[in-house]
mmCIF file of C-alpha atoms and ligand atoms in Angstrom:
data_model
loop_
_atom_site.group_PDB
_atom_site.id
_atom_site.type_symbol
_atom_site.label_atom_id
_atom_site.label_comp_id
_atom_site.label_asym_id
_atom_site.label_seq_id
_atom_site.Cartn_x
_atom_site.Cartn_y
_atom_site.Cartn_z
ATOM 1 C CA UNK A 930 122.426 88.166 132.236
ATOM 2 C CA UNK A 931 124.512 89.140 129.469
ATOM 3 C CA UNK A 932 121.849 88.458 126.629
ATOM 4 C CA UNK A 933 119.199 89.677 128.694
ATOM 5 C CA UNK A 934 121.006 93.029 129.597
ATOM 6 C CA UNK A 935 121.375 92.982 125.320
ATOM 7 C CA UNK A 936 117.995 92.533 124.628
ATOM 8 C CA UNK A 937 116.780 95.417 127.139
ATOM 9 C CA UNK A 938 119.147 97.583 126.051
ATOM 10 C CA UNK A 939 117.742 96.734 122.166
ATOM 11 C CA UNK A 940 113.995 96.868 123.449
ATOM 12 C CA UNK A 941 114.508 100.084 125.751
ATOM 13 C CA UNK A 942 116.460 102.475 122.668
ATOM 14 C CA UNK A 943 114.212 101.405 120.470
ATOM 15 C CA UNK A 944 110.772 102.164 122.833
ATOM 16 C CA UNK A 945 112.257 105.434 123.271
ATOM 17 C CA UNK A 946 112.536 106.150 119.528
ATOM 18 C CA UNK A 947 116.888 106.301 119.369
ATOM 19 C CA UNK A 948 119.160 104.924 116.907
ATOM 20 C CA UNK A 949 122.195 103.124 118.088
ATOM 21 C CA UNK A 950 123.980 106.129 116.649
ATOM 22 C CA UNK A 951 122.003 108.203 118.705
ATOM 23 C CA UNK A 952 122.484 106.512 121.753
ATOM 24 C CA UNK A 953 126.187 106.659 121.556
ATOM 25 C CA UNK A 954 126.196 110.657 120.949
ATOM 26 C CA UNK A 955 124.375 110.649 124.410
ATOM 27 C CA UNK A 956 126.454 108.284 125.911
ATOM 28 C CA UNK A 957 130.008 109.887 124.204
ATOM 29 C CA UNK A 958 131.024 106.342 122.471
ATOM 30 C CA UNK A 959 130.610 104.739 118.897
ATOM 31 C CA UNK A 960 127.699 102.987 117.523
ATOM 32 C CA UNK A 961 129.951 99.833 116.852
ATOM 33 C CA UNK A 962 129.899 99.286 120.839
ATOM 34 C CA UNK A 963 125.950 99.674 121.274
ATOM 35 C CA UNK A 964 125.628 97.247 118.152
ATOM 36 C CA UNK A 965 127.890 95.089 119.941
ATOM 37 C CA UNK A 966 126.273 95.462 123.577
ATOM 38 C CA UNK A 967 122.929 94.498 121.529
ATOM 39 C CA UNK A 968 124.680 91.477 120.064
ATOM 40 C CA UNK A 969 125.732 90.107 123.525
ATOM 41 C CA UNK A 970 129.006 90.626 121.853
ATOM 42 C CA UNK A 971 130.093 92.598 124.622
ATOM 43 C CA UNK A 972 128.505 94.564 127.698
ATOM 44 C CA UNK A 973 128.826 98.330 128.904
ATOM 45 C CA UNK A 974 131.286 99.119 131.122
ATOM 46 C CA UNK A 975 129.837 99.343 134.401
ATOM 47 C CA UNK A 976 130.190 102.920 135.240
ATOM 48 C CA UNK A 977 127.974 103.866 131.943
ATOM 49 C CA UNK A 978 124.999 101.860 134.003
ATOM 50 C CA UNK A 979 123.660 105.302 135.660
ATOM 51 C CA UNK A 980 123.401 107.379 132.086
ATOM 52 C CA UNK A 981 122.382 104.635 130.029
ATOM 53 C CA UNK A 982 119.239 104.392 132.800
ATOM 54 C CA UNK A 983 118.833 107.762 132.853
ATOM 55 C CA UNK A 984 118.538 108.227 128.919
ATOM 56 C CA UNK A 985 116.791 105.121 128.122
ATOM 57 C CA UNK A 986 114.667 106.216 131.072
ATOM 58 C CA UNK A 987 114.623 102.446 132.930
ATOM 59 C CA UNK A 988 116.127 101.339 136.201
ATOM 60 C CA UNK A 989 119.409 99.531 136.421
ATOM 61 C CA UNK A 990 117.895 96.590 138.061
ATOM 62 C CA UNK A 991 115.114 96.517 134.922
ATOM 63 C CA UNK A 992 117.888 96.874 132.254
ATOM 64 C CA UNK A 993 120.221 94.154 133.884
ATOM 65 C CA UNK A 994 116.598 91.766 133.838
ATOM 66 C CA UNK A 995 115.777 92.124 138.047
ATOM 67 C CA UNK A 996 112.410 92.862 137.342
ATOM 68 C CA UNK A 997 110.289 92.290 140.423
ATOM 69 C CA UNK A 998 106.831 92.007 138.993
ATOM 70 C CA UNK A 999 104.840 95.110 140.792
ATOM 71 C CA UNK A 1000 102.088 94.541 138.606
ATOM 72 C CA UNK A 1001 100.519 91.341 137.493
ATOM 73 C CA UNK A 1002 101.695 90.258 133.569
ATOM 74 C CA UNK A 1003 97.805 88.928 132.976
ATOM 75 C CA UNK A 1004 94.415 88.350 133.731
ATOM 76 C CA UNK A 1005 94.528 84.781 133.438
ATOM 77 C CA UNK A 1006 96.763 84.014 136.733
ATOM 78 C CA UNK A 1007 93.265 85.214 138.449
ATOM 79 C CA UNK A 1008 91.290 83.351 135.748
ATOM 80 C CA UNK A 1009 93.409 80.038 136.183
ATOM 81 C CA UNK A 1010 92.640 79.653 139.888
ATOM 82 C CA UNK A 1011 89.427 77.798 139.794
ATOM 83 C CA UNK A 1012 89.831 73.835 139.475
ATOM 84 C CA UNK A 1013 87.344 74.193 136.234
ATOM 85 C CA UNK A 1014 89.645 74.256 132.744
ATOM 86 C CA UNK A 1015 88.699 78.061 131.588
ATOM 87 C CA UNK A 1016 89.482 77.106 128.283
ATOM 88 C CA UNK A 1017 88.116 73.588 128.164
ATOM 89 C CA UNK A 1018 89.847 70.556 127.758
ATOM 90 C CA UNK A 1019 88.727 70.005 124.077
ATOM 91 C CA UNK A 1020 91.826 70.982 121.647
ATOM 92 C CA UNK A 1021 91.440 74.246 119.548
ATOM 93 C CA UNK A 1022 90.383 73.352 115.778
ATOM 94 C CA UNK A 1023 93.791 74.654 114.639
ATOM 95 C CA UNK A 1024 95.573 71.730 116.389
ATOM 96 C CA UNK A 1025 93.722 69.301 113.716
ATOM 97 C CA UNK A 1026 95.142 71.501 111.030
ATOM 98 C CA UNK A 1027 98.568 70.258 112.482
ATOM 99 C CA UNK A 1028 97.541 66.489 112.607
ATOM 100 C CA UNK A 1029 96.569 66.903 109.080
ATOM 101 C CA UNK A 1030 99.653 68.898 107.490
ATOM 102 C CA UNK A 1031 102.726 67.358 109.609
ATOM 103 C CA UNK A 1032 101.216 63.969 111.363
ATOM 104 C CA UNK A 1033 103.522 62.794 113.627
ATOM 105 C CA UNK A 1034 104.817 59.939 111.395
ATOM 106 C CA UNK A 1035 108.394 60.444 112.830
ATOM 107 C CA UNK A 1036 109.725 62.315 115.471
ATOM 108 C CA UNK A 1037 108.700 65.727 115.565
ATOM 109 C CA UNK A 1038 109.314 68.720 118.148
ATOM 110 C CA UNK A 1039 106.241 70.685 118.561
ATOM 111 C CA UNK A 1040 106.508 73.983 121.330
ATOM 112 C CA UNK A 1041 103.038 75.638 122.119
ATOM 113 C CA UNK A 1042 103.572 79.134 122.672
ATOM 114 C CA UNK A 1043 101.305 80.673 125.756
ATOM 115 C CA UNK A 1044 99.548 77.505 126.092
ATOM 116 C CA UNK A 1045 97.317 78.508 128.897
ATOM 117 C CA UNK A 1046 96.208 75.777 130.879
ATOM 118 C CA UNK A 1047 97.101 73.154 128.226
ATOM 119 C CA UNK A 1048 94.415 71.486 126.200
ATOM 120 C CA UNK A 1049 96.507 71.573 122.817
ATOM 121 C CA UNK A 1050 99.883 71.019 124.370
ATOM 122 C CA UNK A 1051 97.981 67.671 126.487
ATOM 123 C CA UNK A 1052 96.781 66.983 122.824
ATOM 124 C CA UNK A 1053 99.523 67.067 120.557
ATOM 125 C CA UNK A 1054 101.333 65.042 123.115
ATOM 126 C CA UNK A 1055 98.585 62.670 122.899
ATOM 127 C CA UNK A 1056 98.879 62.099 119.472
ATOM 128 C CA UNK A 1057 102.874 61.495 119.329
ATOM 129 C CA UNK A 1058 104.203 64.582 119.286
ATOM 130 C CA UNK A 1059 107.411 65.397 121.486
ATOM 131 C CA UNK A 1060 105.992 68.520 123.058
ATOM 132 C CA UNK A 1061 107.271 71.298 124.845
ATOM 133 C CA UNK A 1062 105.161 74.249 126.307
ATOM 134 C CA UNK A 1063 104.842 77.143 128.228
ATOM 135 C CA UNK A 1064 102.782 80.005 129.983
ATOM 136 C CA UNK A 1065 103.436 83.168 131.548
ATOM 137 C CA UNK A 1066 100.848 82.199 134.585
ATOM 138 C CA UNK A 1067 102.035 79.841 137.190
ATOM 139 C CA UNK A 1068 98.317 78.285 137.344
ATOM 140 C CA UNK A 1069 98.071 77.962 133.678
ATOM 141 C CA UNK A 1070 101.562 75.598 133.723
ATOM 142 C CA UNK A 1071 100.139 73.618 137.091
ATOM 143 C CA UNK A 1072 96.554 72.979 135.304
ATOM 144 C CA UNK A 1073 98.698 71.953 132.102
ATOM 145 C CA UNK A 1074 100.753 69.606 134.282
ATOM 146 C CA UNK A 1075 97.735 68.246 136.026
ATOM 147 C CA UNK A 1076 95.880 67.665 132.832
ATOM 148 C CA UNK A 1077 99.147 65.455 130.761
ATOM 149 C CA UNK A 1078 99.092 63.502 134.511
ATOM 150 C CA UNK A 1079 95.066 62.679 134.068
ATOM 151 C CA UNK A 1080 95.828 61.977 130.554
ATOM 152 C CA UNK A 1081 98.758 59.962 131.172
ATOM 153 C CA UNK A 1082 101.400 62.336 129.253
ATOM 154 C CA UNK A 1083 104.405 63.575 129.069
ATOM 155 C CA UNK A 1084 105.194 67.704 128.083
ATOM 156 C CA UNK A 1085 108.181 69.539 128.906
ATOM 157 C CA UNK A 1086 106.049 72.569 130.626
ATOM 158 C CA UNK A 1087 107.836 75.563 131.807
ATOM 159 C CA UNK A 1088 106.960 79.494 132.995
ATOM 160 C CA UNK A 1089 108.643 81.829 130.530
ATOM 161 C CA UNK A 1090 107.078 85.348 129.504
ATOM 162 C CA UNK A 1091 107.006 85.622 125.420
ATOM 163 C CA UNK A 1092 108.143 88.960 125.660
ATOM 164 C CA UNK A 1093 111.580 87.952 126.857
ATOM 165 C CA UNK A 1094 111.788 83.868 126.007
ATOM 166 C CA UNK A 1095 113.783 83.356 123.022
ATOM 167 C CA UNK A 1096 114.802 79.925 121.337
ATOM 168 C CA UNK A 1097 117.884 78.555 121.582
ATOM 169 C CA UNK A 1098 116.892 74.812 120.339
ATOM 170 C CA UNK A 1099 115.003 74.259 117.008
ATOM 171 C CA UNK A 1100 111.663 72.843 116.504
ATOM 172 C CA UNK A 1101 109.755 71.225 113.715
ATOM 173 C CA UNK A 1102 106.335 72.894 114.597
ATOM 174 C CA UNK A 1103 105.729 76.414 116.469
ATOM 175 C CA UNK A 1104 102.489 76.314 117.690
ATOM 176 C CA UNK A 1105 100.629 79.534 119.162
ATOM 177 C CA UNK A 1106 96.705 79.711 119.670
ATOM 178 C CA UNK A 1107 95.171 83.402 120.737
ATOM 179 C CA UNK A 1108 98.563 84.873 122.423
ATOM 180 C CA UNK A 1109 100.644 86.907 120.128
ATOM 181 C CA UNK A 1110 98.680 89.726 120.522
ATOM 182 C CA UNK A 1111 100.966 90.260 123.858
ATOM 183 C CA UNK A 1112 103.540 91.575 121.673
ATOM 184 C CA UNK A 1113 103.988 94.864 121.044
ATOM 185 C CA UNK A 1114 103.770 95.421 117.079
ATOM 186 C CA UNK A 1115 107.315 96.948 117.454
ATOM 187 C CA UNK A 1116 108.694 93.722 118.678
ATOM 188 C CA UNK A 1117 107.161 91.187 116.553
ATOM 189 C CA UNK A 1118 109.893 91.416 113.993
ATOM 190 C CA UNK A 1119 112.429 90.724 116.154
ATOM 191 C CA UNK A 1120 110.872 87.431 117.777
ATOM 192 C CA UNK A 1121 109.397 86.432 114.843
ATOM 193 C CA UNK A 1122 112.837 86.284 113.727
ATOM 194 C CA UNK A 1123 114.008 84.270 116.564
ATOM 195 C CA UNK A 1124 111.273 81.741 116.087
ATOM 196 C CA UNK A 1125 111.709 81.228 112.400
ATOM 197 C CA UNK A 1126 115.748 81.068 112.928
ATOM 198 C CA UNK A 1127 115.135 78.086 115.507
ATOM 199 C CA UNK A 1128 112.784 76.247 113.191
ATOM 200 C CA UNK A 1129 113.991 72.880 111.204
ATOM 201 C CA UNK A 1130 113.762 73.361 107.771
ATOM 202 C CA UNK A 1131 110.014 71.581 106.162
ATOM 203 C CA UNK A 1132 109.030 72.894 109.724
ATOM 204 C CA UNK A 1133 105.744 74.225 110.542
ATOM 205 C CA UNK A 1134 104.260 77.776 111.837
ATOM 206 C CA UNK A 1135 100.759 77.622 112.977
ATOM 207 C CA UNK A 1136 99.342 80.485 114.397
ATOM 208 C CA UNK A 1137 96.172 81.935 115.225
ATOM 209 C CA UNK A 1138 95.977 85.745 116.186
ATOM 210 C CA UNK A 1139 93.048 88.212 117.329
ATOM 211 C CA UNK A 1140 92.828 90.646 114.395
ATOM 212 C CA UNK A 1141 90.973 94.218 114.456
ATOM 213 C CA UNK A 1142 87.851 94.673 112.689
ATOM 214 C CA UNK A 1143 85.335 97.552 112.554
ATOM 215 C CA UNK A 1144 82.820 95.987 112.611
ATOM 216 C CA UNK A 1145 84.016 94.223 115.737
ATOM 217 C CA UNK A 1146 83.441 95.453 119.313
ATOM 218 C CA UNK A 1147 86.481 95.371 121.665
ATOM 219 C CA UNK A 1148 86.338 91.862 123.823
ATOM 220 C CA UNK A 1149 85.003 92.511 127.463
ATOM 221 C CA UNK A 1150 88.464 91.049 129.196
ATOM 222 C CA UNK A 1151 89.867 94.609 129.508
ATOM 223 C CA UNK A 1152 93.613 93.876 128.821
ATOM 224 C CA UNK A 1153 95.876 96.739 128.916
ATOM 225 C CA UNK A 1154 99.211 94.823 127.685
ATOM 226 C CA UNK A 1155 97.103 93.307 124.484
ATOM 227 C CA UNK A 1156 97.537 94.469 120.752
ATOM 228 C CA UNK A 1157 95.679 92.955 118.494
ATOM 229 C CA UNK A 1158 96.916 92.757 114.827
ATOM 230 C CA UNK A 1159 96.166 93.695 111.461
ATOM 231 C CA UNK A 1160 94.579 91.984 108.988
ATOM 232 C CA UNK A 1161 96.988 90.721 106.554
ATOM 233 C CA UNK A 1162 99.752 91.695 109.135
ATOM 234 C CA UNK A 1163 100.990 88.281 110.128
ATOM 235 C CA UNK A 1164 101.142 86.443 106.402
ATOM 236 C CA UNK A 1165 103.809 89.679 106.312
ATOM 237 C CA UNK A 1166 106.353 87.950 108.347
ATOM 238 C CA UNK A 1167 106.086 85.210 106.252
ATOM 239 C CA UNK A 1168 106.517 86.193 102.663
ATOM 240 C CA UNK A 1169 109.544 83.942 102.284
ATOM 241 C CA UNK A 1170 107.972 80.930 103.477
ATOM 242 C CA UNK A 1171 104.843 78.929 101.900
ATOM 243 C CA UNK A 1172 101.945 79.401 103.080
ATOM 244 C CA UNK A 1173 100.262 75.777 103.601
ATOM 245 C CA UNK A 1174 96.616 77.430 104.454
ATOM 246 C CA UNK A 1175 95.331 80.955 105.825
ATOM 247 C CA UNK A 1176 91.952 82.096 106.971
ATOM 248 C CA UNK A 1177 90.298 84.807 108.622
ATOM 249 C CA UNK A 1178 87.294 83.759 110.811
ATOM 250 C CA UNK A 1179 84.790 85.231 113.032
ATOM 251 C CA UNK A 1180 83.584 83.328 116.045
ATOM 252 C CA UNK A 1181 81.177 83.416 119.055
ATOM 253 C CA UNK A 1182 82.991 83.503 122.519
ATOM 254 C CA UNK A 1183 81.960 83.535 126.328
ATOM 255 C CA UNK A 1184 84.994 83.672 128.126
ATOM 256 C CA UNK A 1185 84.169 86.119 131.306
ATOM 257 C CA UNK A 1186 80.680 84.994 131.012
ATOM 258 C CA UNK A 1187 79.593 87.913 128.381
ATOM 259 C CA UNK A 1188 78.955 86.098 125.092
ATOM 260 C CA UNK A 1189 80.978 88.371 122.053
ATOM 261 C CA UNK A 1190 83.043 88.175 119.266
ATOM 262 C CA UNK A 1191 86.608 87.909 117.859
ATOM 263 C CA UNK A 1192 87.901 88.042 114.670
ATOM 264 C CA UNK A 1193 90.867 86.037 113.700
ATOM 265 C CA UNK A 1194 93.629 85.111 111.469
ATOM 266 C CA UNK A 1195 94.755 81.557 110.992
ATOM 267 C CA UNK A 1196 98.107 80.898 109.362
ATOM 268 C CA UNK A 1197 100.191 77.377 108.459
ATOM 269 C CA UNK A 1198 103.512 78.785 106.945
ATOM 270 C CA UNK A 1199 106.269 76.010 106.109
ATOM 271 C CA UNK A 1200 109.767 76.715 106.375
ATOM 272 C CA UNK A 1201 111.239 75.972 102.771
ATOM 273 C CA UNK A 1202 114.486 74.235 102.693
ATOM 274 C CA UNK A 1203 117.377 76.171 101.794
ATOM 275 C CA UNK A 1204 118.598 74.417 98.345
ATOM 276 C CA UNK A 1205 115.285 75.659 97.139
ATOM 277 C CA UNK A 1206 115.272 78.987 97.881
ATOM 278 C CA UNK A 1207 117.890 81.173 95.158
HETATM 279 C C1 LIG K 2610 93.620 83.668 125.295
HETATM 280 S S1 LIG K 2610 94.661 82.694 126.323
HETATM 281 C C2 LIG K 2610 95.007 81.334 125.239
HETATM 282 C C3 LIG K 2610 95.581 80.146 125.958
HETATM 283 C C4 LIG K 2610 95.843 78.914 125.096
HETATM 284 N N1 LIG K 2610 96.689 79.194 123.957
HETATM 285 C C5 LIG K 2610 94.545 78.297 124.635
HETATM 286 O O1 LIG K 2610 94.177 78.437 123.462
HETATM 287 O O2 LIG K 2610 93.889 77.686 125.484
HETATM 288 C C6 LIG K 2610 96.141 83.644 126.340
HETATM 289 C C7 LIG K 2610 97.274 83.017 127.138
HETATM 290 O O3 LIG K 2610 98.452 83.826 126.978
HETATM 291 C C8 LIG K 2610 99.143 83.819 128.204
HETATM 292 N N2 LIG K 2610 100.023 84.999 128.252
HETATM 293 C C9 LIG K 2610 99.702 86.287 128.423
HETATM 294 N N3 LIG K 2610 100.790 87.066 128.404
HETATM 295 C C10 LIG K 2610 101.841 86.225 128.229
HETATM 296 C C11 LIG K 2610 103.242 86.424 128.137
HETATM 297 N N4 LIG K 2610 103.765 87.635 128.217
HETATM 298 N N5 LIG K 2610 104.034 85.348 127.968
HETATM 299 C C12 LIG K 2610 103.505 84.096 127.873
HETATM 300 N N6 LIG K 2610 102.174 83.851 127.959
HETATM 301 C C13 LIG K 2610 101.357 84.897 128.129
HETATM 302 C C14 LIG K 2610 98.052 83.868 129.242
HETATM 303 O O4 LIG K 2610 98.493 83.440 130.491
HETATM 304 C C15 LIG K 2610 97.017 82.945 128.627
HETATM 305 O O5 LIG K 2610 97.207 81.623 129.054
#
């Protein structure tokens, strides 16, 4: 609870636009305790609960991580439902681009991030890779299970929503195909952080995202909790890694039936071992 409680606290002060300093004006302490609230260091004392609700304009239960869900986190728990794969069963081209720039010649710890209802995780498993996965739907993680079964398998799968999941174990390869557009631009820095932190050093990124474009016309799933990015936006967060390959491609879809088309950025950033960075 305690990190949890830290990370609302962090996520809530900064949605409402208010410094740490700020905060502790309104709440009559010093900045040094919200930092350390923030950095699980240490947690408010109880009877601050009401005004820190009140000003960061959140119920206690929310800020304290009892969220019941009154509102469903996706469209894809609806989507998932059928016994068809939505998705397909074929891996996403981006997976090869793994194969081909860290093949599983030793043991390597790959976690797809929002891996739906598991084609790549199924596939990098497949191929030798000790894979761990996971999915903010319930269906999505049962069709994933189902599928390593049929393929004969094994994946650590688990329900965990990206917006609150953070690492706490490192990986060699972070793998995310078409679901970081779920995070809010203001909080990308912040997990980004998180996943780079927990990532073995020669270790792997690779990352496709839904990018804006003019010339573009908004995808028919109408997704209110979706945010695409900017071109260019996600080689940003990694300016102090290399970049093993980046594209940005256009591509026909027909997800919901209604043939369209995204625009996205593909990115294979390696983590570059610390004797060689000054
Ligand atoms: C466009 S689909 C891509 C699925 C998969 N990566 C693939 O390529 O087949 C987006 C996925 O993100 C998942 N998702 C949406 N919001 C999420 C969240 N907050 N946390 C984790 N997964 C989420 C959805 O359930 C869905 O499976």
């Amino acid at each position: 609870m305690k990190d949890k409680l830290a990370r609302n606290i962090s996520i809530y002060r900064k949605e409402r636009g208010l410094t740490q300093e700020e905060l502790a004006q309104h709440l009559g302490i010093s900045f040094q305790a919200i930092s350390k609230w923030e950095n699980s260091q240490s947690m408010p004392d109880i009877t601050l609960l009401p005004a820190l609700s009140k000003i960061l304009e959140v119920s206690v239960d929310k800020l304290l991580g009892y969220v019941v869900q009154d509102k469903k986190i996706t469209i894809y728990e609806d989507e998932y439902q059928t016994e068809e794969y939505y998705w397909g069963t074929e891996p996403n081209r981006a997976c090869y681009q793994v194969l081909q720039l860290m093949p599983p010649t030793k043991p390597l710890k790959l976690l797809d991030v929002g891996c739906g209802e598991g084609k790549d995780a199924v596939f990098f498993a497949r191929n030798g890779y000790e894979v761990s996965a996971f999915d903010v739907t319930d269906a999505g993680i049962e069709k994933t299970r189902r599928l390593a079964d049929r393929i004969g398998v094994h994946l650590n799968v688990f329900k965990a929503d990206l917006l609150e999941y953070r690492l706490d174990t490192h990986y060699d390869i972070i793998f995310s195909s078409g679901d970081l557009h779920y995070i809010k631009p203001e909080y990308r820095t912040e997990i980004f952080a998180n996943y780079k932190r927990f990532t073995n050093e020669n270790g792997m990124h690779v990352f496709t995202v839904f990018v804006n474009k003019p010339f573009i016309a908004p995808p028919p799933e109408k997704e209110t909790n979706a945010y695409a990015w900017h071109s260019g936006e996600l080689l940003a967060h990694y300016h102090d890694w290399l970049i093993r390959d980046s594209a940005e491609i256009v591509f026909d879809c027909n997800s919901s039936g209604i043939p369209h088309q995204h625009a996205m950025t593909n990115m294979a950033a390696q983590k570059v071992p610390s004797v060689l960075r000054p």
